[in-house]
PDB file of C-alpha atoms in Angstrom:
ATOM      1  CA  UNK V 167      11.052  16.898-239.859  1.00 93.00           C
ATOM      2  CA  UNK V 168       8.274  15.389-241.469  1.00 94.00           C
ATOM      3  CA  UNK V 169       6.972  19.172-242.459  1.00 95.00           C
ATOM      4  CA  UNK V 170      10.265  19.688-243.999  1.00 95.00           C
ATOM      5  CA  UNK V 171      10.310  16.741-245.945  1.00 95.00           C
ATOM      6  CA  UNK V 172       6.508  17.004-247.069  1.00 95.00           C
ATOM      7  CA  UNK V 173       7.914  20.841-248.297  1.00 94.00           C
ATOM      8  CA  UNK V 174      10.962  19.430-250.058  1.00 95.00           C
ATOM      9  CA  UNK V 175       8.685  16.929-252.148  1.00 95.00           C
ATOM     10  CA  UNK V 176       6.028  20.307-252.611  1.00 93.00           C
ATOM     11  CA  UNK V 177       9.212  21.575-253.743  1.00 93.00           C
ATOM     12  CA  UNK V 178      10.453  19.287-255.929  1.00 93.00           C
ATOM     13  CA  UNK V 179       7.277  18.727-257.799  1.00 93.00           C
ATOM     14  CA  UNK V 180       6.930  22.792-258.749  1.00 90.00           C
ATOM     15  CA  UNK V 181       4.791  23.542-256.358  1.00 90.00           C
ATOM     16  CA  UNK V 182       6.614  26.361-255.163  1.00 90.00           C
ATOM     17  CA  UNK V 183       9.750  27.776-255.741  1.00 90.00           C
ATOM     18  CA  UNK V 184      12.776  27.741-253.200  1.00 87.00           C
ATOM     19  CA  UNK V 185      14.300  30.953-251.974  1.00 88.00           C
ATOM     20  CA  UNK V 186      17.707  31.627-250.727  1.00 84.00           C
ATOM     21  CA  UNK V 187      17.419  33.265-247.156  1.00 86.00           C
ATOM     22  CA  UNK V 188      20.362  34.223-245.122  1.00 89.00           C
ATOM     23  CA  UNK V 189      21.419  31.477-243.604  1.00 90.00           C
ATOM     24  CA  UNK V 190      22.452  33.334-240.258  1.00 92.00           C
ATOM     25  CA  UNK V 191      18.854  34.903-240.095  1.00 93.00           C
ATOM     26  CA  UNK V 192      16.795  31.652-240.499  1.00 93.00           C
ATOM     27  CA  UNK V 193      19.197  29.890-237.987  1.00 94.00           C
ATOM     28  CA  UNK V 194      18.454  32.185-235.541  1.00 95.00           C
ATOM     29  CA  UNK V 195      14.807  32.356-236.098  1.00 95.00           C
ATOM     30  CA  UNK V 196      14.677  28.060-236.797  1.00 95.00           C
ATOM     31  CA  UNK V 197      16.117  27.795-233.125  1.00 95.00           C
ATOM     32  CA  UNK V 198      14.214  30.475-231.420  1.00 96.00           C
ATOM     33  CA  UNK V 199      10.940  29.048-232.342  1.00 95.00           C
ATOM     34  CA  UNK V 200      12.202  25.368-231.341  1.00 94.00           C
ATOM     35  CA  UNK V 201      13.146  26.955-228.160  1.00 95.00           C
ATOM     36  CA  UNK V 202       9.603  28.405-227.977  1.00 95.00           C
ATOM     37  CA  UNK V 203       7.770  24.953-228.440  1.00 93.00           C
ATOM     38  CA  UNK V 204       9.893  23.330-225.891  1.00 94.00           C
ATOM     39  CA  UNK V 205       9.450  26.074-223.532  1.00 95.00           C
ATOM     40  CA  UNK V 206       5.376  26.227-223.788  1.00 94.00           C
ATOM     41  CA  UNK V 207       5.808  21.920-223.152  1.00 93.00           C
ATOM     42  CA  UNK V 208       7.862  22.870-220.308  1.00 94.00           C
ATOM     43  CA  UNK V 209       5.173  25.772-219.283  1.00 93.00           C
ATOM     44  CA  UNK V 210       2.040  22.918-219.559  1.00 91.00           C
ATOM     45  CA  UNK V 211       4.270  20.176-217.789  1.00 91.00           C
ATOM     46  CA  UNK V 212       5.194  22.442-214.767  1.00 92.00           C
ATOM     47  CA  UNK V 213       2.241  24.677-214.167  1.00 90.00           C
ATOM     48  CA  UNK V 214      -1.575  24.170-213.599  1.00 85.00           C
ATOM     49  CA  UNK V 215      -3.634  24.077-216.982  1.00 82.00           C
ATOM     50  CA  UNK V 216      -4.963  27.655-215.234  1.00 82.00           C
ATOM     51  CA  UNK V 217      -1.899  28.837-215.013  1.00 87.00           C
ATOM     52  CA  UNK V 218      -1.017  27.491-218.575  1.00 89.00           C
ATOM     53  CA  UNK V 219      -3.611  29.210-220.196  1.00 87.00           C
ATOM     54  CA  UNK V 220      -2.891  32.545-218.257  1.00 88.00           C
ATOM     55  CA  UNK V 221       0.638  32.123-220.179  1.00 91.00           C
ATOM     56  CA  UNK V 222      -1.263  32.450-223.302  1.00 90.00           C
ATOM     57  CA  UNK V 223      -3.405  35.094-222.489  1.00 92.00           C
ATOM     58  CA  UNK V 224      -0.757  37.112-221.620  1.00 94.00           C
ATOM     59  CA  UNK V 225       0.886  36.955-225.556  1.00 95.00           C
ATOM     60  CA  UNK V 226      -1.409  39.327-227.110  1.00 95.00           C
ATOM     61  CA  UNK V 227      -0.866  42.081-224.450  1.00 95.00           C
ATOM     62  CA  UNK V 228       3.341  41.154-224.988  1.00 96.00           C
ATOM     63  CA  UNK V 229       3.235  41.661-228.870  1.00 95.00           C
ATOM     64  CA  UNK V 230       1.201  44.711-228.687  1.00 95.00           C
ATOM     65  CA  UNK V 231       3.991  45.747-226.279  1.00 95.00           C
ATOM     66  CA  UNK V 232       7.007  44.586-228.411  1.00 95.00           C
ATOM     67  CA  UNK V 233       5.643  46.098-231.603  1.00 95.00           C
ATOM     68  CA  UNK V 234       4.301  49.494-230.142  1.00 94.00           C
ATOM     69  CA  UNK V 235       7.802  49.807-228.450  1.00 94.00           C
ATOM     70  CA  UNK V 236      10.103  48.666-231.326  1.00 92.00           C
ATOM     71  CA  UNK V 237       8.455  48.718-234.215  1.00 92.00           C
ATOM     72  CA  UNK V 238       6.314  51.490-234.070  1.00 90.00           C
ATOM     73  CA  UNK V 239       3.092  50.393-234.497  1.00 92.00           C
ATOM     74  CA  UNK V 240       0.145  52.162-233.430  1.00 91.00           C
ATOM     75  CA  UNK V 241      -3.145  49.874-232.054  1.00 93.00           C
ATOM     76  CA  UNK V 242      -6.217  52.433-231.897  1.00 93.00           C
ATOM     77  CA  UNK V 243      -8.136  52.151-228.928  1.00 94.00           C
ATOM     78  CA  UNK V 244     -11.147  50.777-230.367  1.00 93.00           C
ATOM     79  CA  UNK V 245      -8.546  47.279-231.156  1.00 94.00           C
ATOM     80  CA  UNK V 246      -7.230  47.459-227.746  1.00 94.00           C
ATOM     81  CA  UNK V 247     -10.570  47.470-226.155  1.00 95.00           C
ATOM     82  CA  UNK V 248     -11.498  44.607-228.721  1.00 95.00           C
ATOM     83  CA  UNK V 249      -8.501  42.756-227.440  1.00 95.00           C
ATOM     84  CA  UNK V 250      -9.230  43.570-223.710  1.00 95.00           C
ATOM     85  CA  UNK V 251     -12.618  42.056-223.931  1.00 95.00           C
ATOM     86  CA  UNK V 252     -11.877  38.688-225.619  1.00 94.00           C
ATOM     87  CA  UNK V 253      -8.982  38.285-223.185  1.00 94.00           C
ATOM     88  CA  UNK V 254     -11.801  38.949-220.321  1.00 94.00           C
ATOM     89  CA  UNK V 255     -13.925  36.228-222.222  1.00 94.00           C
ATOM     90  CA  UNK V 256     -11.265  33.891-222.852  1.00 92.00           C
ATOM     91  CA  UNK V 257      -9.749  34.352-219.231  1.00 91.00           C
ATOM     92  CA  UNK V 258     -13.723  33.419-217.901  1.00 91.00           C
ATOM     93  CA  UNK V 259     -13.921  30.635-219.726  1.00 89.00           C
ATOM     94  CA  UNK V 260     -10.921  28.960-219.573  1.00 85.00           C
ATOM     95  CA  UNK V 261      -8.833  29.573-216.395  1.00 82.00           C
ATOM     96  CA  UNK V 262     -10.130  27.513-213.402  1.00 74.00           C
ATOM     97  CA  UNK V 263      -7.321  27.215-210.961  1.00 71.00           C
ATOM     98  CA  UNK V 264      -4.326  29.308-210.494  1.00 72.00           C
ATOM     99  CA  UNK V 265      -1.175  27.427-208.799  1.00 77.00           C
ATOM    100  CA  UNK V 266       1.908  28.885-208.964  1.00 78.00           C
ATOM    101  CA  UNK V 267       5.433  28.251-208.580  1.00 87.00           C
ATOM    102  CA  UNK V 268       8.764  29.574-209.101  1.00 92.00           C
ATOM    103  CA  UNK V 269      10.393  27.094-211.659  1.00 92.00           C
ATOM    104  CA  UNK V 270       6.493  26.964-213.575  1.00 92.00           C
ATOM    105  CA  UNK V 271       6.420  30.978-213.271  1.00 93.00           C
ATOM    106  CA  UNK V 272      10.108  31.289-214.824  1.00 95.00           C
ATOM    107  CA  UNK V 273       9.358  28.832-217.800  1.00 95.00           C
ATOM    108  CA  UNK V 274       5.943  30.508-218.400  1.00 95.00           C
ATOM    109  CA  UNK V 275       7.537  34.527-218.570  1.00 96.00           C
ATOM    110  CA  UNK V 276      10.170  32.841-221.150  1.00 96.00           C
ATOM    111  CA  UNK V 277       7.367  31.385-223.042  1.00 96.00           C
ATOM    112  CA  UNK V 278       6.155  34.504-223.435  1.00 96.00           C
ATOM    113  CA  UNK V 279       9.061  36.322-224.704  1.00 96.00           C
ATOM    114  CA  UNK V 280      10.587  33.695-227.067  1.00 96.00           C
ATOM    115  CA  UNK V 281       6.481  32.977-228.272  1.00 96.00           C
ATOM    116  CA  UNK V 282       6.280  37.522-228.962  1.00 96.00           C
ATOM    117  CA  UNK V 283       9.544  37.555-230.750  1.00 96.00           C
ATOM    118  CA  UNK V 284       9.378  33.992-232.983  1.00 95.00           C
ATOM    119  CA  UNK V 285       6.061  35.309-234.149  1.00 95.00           C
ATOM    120  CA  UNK V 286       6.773  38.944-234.646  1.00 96.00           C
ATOM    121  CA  UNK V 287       9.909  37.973-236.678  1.00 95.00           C
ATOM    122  CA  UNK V 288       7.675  35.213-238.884  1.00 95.00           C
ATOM    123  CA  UNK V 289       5.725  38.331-240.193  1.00 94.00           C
ATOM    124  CA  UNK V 290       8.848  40.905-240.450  1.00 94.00           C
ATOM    125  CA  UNK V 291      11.056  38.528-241.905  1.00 94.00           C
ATOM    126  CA  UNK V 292       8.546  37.265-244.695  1.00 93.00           C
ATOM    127  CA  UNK V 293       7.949  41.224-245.422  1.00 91.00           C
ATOM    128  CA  UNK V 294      11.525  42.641-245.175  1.00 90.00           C
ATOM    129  CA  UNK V 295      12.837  39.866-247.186  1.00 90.00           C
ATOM    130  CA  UNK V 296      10.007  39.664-249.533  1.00 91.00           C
ATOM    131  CA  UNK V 297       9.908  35.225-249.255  1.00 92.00           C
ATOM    132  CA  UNK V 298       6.541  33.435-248.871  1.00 92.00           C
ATOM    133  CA  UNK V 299       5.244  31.449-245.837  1.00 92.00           C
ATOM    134  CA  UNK V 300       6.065  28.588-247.365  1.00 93.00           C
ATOM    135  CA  UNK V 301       9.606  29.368-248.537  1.00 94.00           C
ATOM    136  CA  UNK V 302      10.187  30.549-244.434  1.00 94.00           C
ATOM    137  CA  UNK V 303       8.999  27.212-243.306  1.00 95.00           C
ATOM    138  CA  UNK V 304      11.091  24.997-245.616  1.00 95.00           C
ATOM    139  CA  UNK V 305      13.938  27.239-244.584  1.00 94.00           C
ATOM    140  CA  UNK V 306      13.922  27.361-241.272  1.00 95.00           C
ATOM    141  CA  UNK V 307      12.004  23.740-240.098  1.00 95.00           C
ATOM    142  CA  UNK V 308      14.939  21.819-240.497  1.00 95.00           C
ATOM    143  CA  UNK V 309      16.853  23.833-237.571  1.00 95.00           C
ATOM    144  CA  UNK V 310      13.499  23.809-235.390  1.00 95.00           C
ATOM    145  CA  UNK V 311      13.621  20.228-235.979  1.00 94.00           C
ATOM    146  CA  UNK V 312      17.342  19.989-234.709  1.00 94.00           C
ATOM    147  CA  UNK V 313      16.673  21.559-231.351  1.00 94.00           C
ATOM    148  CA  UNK V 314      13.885  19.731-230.249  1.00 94.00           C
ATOM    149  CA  UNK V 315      15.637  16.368-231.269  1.00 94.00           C
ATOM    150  CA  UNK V 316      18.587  17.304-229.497  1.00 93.00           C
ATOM    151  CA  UNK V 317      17.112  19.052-226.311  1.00 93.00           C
ATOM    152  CA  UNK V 318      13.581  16.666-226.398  1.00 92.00           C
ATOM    153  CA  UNK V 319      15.066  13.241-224.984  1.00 93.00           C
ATOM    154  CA  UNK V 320      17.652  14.907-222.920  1.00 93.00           C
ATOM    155  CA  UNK V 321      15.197  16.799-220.793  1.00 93.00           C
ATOM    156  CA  UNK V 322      12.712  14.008-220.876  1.00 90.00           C
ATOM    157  CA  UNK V 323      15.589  11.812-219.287  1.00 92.00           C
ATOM    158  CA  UNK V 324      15.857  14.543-216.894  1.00 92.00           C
ATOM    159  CA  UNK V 325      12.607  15.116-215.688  1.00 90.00           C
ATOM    160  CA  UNK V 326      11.078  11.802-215.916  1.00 89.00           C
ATOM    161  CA  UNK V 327      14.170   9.023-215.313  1.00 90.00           C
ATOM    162  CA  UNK V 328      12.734   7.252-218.565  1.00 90.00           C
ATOM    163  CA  UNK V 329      14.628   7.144-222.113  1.00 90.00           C
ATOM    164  CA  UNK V 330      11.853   8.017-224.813  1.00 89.00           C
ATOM    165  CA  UNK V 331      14.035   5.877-226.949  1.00 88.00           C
ATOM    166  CA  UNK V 332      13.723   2.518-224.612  1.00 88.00           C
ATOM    167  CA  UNK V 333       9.775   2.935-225.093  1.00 88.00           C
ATOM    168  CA  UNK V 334       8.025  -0.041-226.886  1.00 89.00           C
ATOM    169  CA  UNK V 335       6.245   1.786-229.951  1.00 92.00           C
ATOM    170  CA  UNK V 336       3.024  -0.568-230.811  1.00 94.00           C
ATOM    171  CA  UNK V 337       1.447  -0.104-234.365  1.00 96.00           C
ATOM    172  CA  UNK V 338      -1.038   1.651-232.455  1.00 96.00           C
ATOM    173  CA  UNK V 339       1.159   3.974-231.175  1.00 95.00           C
ATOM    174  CA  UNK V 340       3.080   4.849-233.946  1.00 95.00           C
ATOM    175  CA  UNK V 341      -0.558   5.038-236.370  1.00 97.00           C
ATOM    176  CA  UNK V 342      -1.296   7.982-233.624  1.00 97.00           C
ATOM    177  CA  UNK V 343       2.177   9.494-234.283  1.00 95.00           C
ATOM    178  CA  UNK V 344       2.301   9.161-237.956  1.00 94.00           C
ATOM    179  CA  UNK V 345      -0.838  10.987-237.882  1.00 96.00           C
ATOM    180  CA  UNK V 346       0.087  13.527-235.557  1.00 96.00           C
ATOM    181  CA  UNK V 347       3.367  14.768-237.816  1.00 95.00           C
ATOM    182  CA  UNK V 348       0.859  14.791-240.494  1.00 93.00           C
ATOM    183  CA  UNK V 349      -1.846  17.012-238.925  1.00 95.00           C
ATOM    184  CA  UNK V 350       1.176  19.347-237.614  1.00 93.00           C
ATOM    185  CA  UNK V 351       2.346  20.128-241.133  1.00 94.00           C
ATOM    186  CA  UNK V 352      -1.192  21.954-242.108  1.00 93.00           C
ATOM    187  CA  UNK V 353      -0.858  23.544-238.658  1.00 93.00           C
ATOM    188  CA  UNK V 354       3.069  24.729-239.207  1.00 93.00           C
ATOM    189  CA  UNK V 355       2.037  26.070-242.648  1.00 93.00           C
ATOM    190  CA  UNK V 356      -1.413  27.608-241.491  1.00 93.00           C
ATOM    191  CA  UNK V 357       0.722  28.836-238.887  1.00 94.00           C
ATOM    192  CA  UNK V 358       3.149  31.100-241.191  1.00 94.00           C
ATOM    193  CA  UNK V 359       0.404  31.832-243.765  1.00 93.00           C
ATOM    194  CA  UNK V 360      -2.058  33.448-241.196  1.00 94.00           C
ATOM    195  CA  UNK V 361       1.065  35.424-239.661  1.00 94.00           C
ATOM    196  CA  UNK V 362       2.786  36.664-242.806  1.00 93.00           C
ATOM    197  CA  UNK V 363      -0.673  37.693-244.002  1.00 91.00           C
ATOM    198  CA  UNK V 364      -2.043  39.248-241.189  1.00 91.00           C
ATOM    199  CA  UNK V 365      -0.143  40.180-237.741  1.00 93.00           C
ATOM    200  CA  UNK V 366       0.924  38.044-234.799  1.00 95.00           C
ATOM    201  CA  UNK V 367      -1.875  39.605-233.021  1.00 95.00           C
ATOM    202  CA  UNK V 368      -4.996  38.385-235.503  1.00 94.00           C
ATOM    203  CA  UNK V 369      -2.738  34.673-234.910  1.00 94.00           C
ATOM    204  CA  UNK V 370      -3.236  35.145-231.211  1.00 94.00           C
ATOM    205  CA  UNK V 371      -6.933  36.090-231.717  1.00 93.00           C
ATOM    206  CA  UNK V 372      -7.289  33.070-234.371  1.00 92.00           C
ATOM    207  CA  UNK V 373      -5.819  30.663-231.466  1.00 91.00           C
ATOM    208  CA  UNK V 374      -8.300  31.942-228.875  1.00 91.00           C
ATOM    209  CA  UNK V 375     -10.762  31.092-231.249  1.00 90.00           C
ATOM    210  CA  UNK V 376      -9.426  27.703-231.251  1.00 87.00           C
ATOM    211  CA  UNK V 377      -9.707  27.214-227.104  1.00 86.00           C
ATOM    212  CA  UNK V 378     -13.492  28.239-227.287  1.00 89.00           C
ATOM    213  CA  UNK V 379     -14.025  25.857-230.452  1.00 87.00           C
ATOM    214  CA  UNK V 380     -12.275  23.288-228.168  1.00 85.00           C
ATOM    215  CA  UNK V 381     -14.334  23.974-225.053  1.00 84.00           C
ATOM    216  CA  UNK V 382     -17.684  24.174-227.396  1.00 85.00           C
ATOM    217  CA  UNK V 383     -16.629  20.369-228.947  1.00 85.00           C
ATOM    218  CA  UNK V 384     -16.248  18.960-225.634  1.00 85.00           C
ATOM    219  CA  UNK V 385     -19.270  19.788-224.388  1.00 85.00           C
ATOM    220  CA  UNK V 386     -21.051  18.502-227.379  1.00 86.00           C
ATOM    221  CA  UNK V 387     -19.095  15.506-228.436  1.00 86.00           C
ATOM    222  CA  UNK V 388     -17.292  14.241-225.281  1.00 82.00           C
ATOM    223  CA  UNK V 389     -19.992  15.740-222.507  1.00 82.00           C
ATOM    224  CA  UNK V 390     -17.660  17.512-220.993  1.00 80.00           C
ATOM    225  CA  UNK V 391     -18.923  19.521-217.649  1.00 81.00           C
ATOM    226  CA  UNK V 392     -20.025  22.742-218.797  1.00 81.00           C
ATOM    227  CA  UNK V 393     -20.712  25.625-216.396  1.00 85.00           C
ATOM    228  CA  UNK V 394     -22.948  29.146-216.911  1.00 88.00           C
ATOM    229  CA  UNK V 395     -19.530  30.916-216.621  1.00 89.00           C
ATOM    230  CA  UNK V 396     -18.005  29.045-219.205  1.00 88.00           C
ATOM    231  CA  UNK V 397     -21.017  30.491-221.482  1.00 89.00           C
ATOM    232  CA  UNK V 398     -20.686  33.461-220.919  1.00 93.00           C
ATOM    233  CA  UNK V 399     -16.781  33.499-221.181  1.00 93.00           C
ATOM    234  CA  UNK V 400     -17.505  32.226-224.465  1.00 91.00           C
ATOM    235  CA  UNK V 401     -19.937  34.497-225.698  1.00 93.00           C
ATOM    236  CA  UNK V 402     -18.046  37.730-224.165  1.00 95.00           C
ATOM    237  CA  UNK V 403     -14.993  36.177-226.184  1.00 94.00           C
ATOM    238  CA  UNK V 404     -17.104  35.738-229.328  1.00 93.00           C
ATOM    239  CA  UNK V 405     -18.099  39.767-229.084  1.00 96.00           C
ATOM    240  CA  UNK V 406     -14.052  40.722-228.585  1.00 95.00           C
ATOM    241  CA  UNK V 407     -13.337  38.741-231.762  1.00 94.00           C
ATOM    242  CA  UNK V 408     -16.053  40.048-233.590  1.00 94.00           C
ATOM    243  CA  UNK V 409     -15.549  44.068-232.792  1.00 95.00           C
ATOM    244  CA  UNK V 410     -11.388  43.351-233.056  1.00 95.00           C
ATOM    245  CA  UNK V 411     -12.314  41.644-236.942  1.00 93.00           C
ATOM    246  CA  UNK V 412     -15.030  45.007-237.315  1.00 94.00           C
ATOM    247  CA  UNK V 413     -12.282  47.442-236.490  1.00 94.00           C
ATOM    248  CA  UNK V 414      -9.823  45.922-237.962  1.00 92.00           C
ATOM    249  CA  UNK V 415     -11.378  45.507-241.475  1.00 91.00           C
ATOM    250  CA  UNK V 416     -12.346  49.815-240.966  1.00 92.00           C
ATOM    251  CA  UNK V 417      -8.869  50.652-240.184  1.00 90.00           C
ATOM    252  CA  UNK V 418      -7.817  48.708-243.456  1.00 88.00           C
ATOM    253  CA  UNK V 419     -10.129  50.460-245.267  1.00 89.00           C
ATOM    254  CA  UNK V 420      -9.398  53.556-244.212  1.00 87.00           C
ATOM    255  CA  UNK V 421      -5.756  52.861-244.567  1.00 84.00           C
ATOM    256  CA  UNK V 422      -6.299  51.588-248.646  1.00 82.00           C
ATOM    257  CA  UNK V 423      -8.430  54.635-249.084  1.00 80.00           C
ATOM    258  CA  UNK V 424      -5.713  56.497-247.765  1.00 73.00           C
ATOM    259  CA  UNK V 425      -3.235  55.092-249.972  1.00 62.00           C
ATOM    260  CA  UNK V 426      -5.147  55.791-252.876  1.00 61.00           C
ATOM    261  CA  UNK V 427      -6.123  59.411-252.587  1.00 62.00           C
ATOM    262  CA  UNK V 428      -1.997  59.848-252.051  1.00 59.00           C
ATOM    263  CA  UNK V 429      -1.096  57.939-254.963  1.00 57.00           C
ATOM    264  CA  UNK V 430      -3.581  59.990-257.161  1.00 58.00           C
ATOM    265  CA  UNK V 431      -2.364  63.382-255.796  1.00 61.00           C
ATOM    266  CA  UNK V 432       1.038  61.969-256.657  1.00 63.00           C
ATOM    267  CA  UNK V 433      -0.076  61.235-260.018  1.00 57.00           C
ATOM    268  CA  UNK V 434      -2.139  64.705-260.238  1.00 57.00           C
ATOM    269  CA  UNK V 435       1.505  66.258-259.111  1.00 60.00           C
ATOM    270  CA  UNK V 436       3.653  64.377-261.906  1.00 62.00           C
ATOM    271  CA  UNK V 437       1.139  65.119-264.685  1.00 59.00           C
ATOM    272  CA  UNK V 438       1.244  68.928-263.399  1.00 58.00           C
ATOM    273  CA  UNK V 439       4.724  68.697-263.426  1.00 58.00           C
ATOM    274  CA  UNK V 440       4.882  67.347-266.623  1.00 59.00           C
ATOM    275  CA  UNK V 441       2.630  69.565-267.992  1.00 58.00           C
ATOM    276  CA  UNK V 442       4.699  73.049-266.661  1.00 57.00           C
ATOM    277  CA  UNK V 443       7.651  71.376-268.107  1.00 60.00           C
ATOM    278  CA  UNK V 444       6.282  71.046-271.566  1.00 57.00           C
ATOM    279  CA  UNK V 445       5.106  74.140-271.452  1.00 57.00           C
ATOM    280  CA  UNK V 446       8.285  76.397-270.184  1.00 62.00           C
ATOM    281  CA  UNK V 447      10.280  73.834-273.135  1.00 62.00           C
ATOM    282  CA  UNK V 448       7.519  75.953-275.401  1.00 58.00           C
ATOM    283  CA  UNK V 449       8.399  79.443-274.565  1.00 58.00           C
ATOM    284  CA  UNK V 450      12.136  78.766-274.151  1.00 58.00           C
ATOM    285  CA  UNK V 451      11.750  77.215-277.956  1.00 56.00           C
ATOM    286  CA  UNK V 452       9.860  80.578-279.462  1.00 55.00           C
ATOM    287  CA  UNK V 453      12.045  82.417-277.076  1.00 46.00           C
ATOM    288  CA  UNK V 454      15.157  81.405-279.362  1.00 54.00           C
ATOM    289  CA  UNK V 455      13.236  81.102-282.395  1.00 56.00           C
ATOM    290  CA  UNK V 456      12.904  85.114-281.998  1.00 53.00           C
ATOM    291  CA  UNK V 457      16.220  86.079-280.659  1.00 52.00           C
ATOM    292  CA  UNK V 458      17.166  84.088-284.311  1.00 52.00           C
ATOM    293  CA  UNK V 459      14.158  86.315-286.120  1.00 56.00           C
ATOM    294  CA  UNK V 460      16.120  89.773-284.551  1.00 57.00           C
ATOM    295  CA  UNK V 461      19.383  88.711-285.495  1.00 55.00           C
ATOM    296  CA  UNK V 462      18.442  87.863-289.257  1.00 46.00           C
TER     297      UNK V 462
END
């Protein structure tokens, strides 16, 4: 809500300009991505932080899935291998014990579905419908909002017998909170900007990033225990990222390259075209002109 609102005053003061989205299609997409927070929550809450982080390993190989299969797109094998090796770094660093469970295993696979599609249709949507990060997010945060205020308390009464509304909020608390919402809007926005720009993939890569940052601050600002294998997950993570951002920035290069040699054969082909056209006009002109010539 508070990203909504902090859009709607962006909005009202010019800074960008609102666009009129199908209301059916940013429904849709507003809930599935609530549904998609709640369900990663639910994924933490009932599985080992292993486990957890096995969840979100497993996103990058799901996308490349759902987009080779459905939308066609083609990952060279230099960017898989990229991908397979910071997943290998990531996994090394990061996953310490694996306990699993049936409800924790069932929350985690939908995690991973509703996670693939919200963030495949974030970058489809904004390119098929031609609207801005920004005009997405205003759209659609006021029904992700709705879901998670509606399913939030319910399932926290469920699970944990307490009423999040009963809870004594001290200024402390709510300083903390305030701050929180305000953090999260950068994050939703970066969020959408980084997808609609890029892929859901380079996100996924981007958020690994973020888990070896995390592990890397810990270490040096809170002294948390860090291992030899946590190094090297690191580092081997570091080279995945690195060779996936190399290929990556080839491929588009290749690609623009590509694009412009085609444009200029299709402007070669129009000039040529132009050119014969003129010229037949010519003879069909002096063609007439002496037919007229006999005739006199």
């Amino acid at each position: 809500m508070v990203t909504f609102c902090t859009l709607h005053a962006a909005q009202r003061l010019n800074f960008f300009e609102s666009k009129a989205v199908d209301v059916k299609t940013v429904m849709l997409f507003g809930i599935l991505n609530g549904i998609s927070i709640g369900l990663l929550n639910l994924s933490l809450g009932f599985n080992s932080i292993g486990f957890y982080q096995m969840t979100k390993l497993a996103i990058i190989p799901f996308t490349v899935l759902l987009e080779t299969l459905f939308l066609k797109k083609q990952f060279s094998q230099k960017i898989k291998f990229s991908l397979f090796l910071l997943l290998v770094g990531v996994g090394i660093a990061s996953v310490t014990d694996l306990q699993l469970n049936m409800v924790g295993t069932i929350l985690s696979l939908l995690a991973i579905v509703t996670t693939c599609v919200g963030q495949i249709l974030t970058n489809t949507i904004q390119k098929r419908l031609n609207v801005s990060s920004t005009q997405l997010l205003y759209q659609s945060a006021p029904f992700q909002a709705a879901v998670l205020f509606v399913s939030g308390p319910l399932v926290d009464q469920f699970l944990t017998k307490q009423n999040v509304f009963a809870y004594k909020y001290s200024p402390v608390v709510l300083a903390f909170i305030i701050l929180s919402c305000l953090i999260a809007v950068s994050v939703n926005f970066s969020t959408f900007l980084v997808i609609g720009k890029t892929s859901p993939v380079t996100y996924q890569v981007l958020g690994h990033l973020k888990t070896c940052l995390v592990l890397g601050f810990g270490y040096t600002l809170l002294h948390d225990p860090f291992t030899e294998r946590n190094i090297i997950g690191i580092l081997v993570a570091i080279c995945g990222m690195g060779l996936y951002s190399y290929f990556c920035t080839q491929e588009n290069k290749k690609k623009q390259s590509g694009d412009l040699s085609l444009s200029s054969q299709m402007k070669d082909h129009k000039e040529t075209a132009a050119l014969l056209a003129h010229h037949q006009e010519k003879e069909g002109h002096e063609v007439k002109k002496a037919a007229k010539d006999s005739i006199v």
